[in-house]
Coordinates of C-alpha atoms and ligand atoms in Angstrom, one line a residue:
X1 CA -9.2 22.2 4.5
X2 CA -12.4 21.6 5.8
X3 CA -13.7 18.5 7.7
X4 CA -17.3 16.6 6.3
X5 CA -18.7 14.3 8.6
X6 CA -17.3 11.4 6.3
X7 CA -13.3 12.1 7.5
X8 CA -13.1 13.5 4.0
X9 CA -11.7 17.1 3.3
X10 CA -12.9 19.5 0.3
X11 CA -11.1 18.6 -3.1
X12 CA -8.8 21.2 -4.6
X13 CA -5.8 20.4 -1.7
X14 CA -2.8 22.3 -2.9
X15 CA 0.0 20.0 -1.3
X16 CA -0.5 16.9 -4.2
X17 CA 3.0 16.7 -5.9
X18 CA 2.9 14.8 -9.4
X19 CA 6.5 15.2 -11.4
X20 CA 4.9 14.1 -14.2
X21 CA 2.2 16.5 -14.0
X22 CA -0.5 14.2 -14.9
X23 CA -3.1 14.8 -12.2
X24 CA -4.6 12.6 -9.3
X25 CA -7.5 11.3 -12.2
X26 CA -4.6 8.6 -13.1
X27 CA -4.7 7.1 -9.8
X28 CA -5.5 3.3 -8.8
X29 CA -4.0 2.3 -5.9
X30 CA -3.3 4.2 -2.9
X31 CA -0.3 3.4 -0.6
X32 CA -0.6 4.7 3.0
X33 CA 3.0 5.0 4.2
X34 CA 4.9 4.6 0.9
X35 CA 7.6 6.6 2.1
X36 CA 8.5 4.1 4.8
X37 CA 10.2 0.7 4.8
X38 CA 7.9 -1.8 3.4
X39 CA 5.5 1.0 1.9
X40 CA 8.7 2.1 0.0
X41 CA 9.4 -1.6 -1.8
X42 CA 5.3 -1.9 -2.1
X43 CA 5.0 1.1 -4.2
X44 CA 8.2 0.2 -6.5
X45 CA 6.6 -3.0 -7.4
X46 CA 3.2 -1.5 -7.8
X47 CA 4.7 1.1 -10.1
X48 CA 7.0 -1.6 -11.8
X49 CA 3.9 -3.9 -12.1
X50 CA 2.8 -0.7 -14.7
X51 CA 0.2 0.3 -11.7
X52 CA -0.4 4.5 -11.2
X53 CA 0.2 5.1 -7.2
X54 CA -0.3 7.9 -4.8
X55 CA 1.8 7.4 -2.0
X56 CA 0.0 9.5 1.2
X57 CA 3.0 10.0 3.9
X58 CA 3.3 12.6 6.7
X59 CA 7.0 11.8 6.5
X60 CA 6.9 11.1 10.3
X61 CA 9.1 8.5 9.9
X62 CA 9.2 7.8 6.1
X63 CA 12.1 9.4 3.6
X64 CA 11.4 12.4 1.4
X65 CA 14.8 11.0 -1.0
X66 CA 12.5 8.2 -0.8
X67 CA 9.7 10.0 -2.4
X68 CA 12.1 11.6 -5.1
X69 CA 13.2 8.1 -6.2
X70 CA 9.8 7.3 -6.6
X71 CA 9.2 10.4 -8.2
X72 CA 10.8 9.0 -11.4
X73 CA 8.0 7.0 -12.3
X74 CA 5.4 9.3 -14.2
X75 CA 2.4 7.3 -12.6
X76 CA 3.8 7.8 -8.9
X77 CA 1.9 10.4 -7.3
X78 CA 3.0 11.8 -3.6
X79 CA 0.4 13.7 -0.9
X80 CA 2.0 15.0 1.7
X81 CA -0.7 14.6 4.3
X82 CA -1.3 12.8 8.0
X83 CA -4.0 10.4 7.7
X84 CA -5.3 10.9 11.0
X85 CA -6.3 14.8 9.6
X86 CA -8.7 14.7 6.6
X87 CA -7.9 13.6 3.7
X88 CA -8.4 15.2 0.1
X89 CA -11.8 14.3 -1.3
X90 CA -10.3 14.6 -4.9
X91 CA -9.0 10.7 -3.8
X92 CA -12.2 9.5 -4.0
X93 CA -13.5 7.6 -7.7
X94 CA -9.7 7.8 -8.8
X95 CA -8.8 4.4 -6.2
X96 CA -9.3 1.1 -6.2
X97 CA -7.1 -0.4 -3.6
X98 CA -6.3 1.0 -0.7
X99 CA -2.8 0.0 1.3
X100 CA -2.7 1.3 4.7
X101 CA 0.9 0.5 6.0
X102 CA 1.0 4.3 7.8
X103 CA 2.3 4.0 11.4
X104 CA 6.0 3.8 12.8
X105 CA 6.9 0.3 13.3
X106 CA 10.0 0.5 15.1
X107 CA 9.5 0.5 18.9
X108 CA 11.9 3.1 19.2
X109 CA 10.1 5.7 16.9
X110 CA 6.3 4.5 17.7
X111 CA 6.8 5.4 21.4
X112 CA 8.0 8.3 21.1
X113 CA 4.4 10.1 20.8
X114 CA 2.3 6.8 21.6
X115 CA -0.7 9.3 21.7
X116 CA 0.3 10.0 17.9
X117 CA 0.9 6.4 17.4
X118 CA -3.0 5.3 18.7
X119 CA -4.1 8.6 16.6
X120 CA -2.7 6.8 13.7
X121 CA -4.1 3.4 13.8
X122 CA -7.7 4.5 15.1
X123 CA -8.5 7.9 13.0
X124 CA -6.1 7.5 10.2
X125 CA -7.5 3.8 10.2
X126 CA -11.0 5.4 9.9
X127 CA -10.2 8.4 7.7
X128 CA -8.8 5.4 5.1
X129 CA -11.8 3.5 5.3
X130 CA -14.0 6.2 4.9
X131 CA -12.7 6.8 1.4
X132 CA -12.3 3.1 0.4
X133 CA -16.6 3.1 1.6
X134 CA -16.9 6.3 -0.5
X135 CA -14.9 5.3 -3.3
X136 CA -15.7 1.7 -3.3
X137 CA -12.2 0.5 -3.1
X138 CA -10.5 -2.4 -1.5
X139 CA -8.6 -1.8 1.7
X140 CA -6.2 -3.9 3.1
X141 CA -4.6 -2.8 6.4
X142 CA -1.6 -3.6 7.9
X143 CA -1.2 -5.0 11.2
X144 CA 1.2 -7.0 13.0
X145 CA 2.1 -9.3 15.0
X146 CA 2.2 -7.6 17.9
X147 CA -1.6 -8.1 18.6
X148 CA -0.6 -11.3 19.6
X149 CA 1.6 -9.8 22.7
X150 CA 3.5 -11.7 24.7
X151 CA 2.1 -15.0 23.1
X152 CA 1.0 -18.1 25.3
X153 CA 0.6 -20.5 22.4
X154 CA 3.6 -21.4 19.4
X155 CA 3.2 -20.7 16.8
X156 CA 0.7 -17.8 16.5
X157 CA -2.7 -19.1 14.6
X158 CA -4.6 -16.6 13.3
X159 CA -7.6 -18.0 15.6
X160 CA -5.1 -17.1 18.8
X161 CA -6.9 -13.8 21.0
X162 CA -3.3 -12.7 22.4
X163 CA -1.8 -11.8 25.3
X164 CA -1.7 -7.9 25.5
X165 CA -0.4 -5.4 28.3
X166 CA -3.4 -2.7 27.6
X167 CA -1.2 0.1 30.0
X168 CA 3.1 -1.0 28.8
X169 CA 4.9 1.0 26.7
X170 CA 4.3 -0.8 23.7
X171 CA 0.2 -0.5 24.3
X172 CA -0.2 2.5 21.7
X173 CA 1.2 0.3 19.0
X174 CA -0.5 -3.1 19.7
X175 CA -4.0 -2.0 20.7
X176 CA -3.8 0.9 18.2
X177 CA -3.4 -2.2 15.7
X178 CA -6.4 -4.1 17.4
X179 CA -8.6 -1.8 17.3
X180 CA -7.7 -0.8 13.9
X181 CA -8.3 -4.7 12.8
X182 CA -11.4 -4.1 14.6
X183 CA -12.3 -0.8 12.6
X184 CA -11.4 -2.8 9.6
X185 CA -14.0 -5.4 10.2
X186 CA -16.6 -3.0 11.4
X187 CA -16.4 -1.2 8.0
X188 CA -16.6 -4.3 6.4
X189 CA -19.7 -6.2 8.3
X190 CA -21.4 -2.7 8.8
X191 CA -20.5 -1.2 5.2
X192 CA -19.4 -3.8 3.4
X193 CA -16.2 -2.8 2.6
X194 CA -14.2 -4.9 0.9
X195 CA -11.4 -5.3 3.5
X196 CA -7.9 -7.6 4.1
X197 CA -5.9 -7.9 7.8
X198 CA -2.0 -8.8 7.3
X199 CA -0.3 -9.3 10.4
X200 CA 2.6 -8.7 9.3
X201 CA 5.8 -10.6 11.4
X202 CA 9.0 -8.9 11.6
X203 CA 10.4 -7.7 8.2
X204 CA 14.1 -6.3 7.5
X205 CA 15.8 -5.3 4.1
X206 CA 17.4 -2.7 2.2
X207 CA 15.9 0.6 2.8
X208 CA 15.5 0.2 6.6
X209 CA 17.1 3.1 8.5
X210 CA 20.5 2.7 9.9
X211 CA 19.2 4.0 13.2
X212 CA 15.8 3.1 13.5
X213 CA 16.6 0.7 16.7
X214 CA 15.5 -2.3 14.8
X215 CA 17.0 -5.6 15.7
X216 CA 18.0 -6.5 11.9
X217 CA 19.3 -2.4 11.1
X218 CA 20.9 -2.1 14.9
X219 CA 23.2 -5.6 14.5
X220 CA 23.7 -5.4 10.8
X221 CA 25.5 -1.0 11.4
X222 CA 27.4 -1.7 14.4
X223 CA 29.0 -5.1 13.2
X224 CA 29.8 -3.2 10.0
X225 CA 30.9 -0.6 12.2
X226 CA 33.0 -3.0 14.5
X227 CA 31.0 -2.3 17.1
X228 CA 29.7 -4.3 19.8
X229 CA 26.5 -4.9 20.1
X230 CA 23.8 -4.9 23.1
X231 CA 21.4 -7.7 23.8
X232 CA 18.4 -6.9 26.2
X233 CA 17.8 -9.3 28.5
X234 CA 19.5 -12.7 28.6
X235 CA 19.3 -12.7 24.5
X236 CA 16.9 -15.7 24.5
X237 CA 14.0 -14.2 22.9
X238 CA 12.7 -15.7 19.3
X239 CA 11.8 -14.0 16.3
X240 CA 11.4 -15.0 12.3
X241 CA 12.7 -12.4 10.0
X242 CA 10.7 -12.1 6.2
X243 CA 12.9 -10.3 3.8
X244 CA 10.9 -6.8 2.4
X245 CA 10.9 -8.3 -1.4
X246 CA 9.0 -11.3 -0.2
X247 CA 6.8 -9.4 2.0
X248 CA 5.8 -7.2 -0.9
X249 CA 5.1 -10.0 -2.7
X250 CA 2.3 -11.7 -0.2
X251 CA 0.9 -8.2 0.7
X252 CA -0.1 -7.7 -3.2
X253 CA -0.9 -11.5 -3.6
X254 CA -3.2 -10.9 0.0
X255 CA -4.9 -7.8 -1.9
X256 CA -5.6 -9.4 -5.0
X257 CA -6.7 -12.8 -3.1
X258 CA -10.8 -13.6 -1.8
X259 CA -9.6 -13.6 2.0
X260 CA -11.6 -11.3 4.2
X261 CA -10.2 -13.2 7.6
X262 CA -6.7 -11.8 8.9
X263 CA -3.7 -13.7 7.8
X264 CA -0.2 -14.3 9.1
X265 CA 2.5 -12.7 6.7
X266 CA 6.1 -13.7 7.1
X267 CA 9.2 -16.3 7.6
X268 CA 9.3 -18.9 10.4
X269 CA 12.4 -19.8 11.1
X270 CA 12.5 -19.4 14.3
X271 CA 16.1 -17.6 15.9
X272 CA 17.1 -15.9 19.3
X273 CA 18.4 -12.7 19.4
X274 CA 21.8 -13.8 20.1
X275 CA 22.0 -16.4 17.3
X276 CA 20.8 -14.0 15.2
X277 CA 24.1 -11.6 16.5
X278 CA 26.1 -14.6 15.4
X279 CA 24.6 -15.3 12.0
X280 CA 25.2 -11.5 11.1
X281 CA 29.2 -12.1 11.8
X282 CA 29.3 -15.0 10.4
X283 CA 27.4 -14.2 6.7
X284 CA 29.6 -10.9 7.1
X285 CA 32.8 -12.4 8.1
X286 CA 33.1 -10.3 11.0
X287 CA 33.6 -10.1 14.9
X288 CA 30.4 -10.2 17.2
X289 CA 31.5 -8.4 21.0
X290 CA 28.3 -8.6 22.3
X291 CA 27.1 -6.1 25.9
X292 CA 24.5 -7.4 27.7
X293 CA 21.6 -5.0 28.8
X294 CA 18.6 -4.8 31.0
X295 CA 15.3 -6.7 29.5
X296 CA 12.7 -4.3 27.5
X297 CA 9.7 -4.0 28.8
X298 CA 6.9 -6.4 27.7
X299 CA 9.2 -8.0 25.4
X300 CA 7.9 -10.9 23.6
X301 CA 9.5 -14.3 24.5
X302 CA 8.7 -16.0 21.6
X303 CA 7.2 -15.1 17.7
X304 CA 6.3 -17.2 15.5
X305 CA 3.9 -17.3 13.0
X306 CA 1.7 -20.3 11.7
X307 CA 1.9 -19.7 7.9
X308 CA -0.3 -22.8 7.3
X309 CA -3.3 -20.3 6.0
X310 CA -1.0 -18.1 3.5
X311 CA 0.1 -21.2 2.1
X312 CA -3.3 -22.8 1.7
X313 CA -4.8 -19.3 0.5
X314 CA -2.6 -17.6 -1.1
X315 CA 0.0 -20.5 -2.5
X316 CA 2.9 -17.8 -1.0
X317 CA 5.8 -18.6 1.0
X318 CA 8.8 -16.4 1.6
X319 CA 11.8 -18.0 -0.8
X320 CA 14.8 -15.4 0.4
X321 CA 17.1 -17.2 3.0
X322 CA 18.1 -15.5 6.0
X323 CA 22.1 -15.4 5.2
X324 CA 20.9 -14.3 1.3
X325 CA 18.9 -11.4 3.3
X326 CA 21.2 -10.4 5.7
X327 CA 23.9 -10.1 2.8
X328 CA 21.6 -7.9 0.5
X329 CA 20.5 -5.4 3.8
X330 CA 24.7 -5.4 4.8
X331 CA 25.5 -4.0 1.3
X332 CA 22.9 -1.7 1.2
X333 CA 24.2 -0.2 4.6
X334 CA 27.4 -0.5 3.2
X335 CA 26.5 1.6 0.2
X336 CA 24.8 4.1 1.9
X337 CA 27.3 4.9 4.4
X338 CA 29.9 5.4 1.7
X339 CA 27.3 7.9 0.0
X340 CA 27.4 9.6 3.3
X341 CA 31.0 9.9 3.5
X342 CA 31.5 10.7 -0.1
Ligands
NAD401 N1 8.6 -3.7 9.4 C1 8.1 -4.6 10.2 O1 8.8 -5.5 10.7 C2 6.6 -4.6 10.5 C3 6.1 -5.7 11.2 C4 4.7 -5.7 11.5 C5 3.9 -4.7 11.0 N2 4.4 -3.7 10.2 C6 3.5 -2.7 9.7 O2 3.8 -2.3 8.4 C7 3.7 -0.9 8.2 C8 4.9 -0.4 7.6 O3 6.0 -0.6 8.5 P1 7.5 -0.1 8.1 O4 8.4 -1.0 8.7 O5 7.6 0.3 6.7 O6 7.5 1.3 9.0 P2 8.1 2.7 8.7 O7 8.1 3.5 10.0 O8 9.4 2.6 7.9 O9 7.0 3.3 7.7 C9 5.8 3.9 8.1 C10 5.4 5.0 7.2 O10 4.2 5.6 7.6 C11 4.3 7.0 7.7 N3 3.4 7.5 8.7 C12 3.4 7.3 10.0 N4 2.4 7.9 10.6 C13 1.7 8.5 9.6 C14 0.5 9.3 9.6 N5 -0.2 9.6 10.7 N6 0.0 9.7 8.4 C15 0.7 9.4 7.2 N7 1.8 8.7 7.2 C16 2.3 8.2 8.4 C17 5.8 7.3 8.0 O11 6.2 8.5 7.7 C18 6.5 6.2 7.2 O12 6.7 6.6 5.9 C19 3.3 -0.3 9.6 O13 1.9 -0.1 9.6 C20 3.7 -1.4 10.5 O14 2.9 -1.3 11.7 C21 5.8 -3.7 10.0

């Protein structure tokens, strides 16, 4: 491939895969990242809503039996591509919407090449708006939470700055995200791009990995497992978990909405780390040992997000209870691991 000043490589890439044969010209919306977690359930209801999807992965931390499944819809389209390297210029006048969910979210997997991880955000970011400029698509990117920090103020407005270590370990990941919000609205004051921020609190569900190091994935395994569990730091920290099927839901209702501002997207119920450890025995009816260990670094205290502006904008809130979601991800490990052991 060759590189044009736009980000862009030369149509004609070899590595599009279409199982039903039917050629990129059937494309509408692109998924960045539809191998992974969310990107995963986002393409399923894309494809289920009778939409024609071309999921771009590098499979970094995505699922190629992922990609299969999806495979079995005729308007599912897969490119196996980084979008921080050029991207096929055959894309462009075949999308409308552009979804860029490509980056490991797990702390665990986005740290372990942060230079990758801030490659990702800031030239993948830009590679992806280049073609929505070009093709005249809508982009929506998106970002997280975690450009809030370690928040001063609860719960997180969309009008709150943060409170960011630029040099920590998790600084790839959360000023990779800023400055990919600030990429985002760049293209859109500069080119007028038609663009949408989701910050995006934490989300868990069937079809996370069982050892992605993820609070929900890591609790849920080992109390299957009858393990015991570890709790960094003295356990005290707050998150609010959004279960992936509701997610999906306000990430398509934030694309197809008029909002150009970020938005909070998520639950906010508010629980520690060790009542969440709790909760997972109890919806599972199973023991809890828990270990304690040393504190991650720049851990956020507290996270919480003000939802006041999806529900005024978008009329979405998430409807899936935390014991309901905890019980769908359990059976899903459940089932998996017997598929492994079968
Ligand atoms: N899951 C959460 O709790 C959460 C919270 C906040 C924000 N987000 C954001 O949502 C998005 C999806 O998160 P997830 O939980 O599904 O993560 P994930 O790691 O499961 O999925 C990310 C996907 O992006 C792909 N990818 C990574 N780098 C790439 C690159 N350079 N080129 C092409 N593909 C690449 C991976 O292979 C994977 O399929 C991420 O952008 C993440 O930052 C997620």
């Amino acid at each position: 491939m060759t590189k044009g000043n736009s980000g862009l490589a030369q149509a004609g890439s070899n590595n599009i895969y279409n199982k039903a044969s039917s050629g990129i010209e059937i494309v509408r919306i692109l998924v960045a990242g539809g191998a992974g977690f969310i990107g995963a359930a986002l393409c399923e209801k894309l494809l289920g809503l009778g939409h024609a999807v071309v999921c771009v992965d590098s499979l970094q931390t995505g699922s190629a039996q992922v990609v299969d499944r999806l495979g079995a819809f005729t308007a599912f389209t897969f490119l196996h591509q980084d979008i921080a390297q050029p991207l096929d210029a055959g894309l462009v006048g075949t999308v409308e919407q552009v979804y860029n969910l490509a980056c490991p979210a797990s702390p665990r997997q986005y740290q372990q090449d942060p230079v990758k991880t801030i490659e990702t955000n800031v030239i993948g970011t830009r590679n992806l708006l280049e073609l929505a400029r070009i093709a005249r698509a809508r982009f929506l990117l998106a970002s997280t939470s975690e450009v809030y920090g370690s928040p001063q103020q609860k719960p997180q407005r969309e009008d709150y700055w943060g409170n960011v270590n630029t040099t920590g370990p998790r600084a790839c990941y959360d000023e990779g995200k800023r400055c990919a919000e600030a990429l985002v609205q760049a293209y859109h004051t500069q080119h007028q791009v038609d663009t949408r921020i989701a910050r995006i609190f934490n989300t868990y569900g069937p079809g996370m990995q069982r050892d992605d190091g993820r609070v929900v994935s890591n609790f849920v395994t080992r109390i299957l497992d009858g393990a015991p569990i570890e709790i960094y730091g003295d356990g005290r920290q707050t998150r609010c978990f959004c279960y992936v099927d509701d997610m999906v839901e306000a990430l398509i209702a934030l694309m197809t909405s008029e909002c150009v501002t970020p938005m909070n997207l998520g639950a906010d119920r508010e629980v520690s780390v060790v009542e969440l450890a709790h909760l997972v025995g109890r919806v599972l009816e199973k023991p809890v040992t828990l270990r304690v260990a040393p504190a991650l670094v720049d851990d956020p205290r507290e996270r919480q997000p003000d939802l006041e502006k999806c529900r005024r904008v978008l009329g979405w809130q998430a409807t899936t209870s935390l014991e309901m979601g905890l019980l769908k991800t359990a059976a899903f490990f459940a089932r998996t691991q017997e598929h492994s052991h079968a």
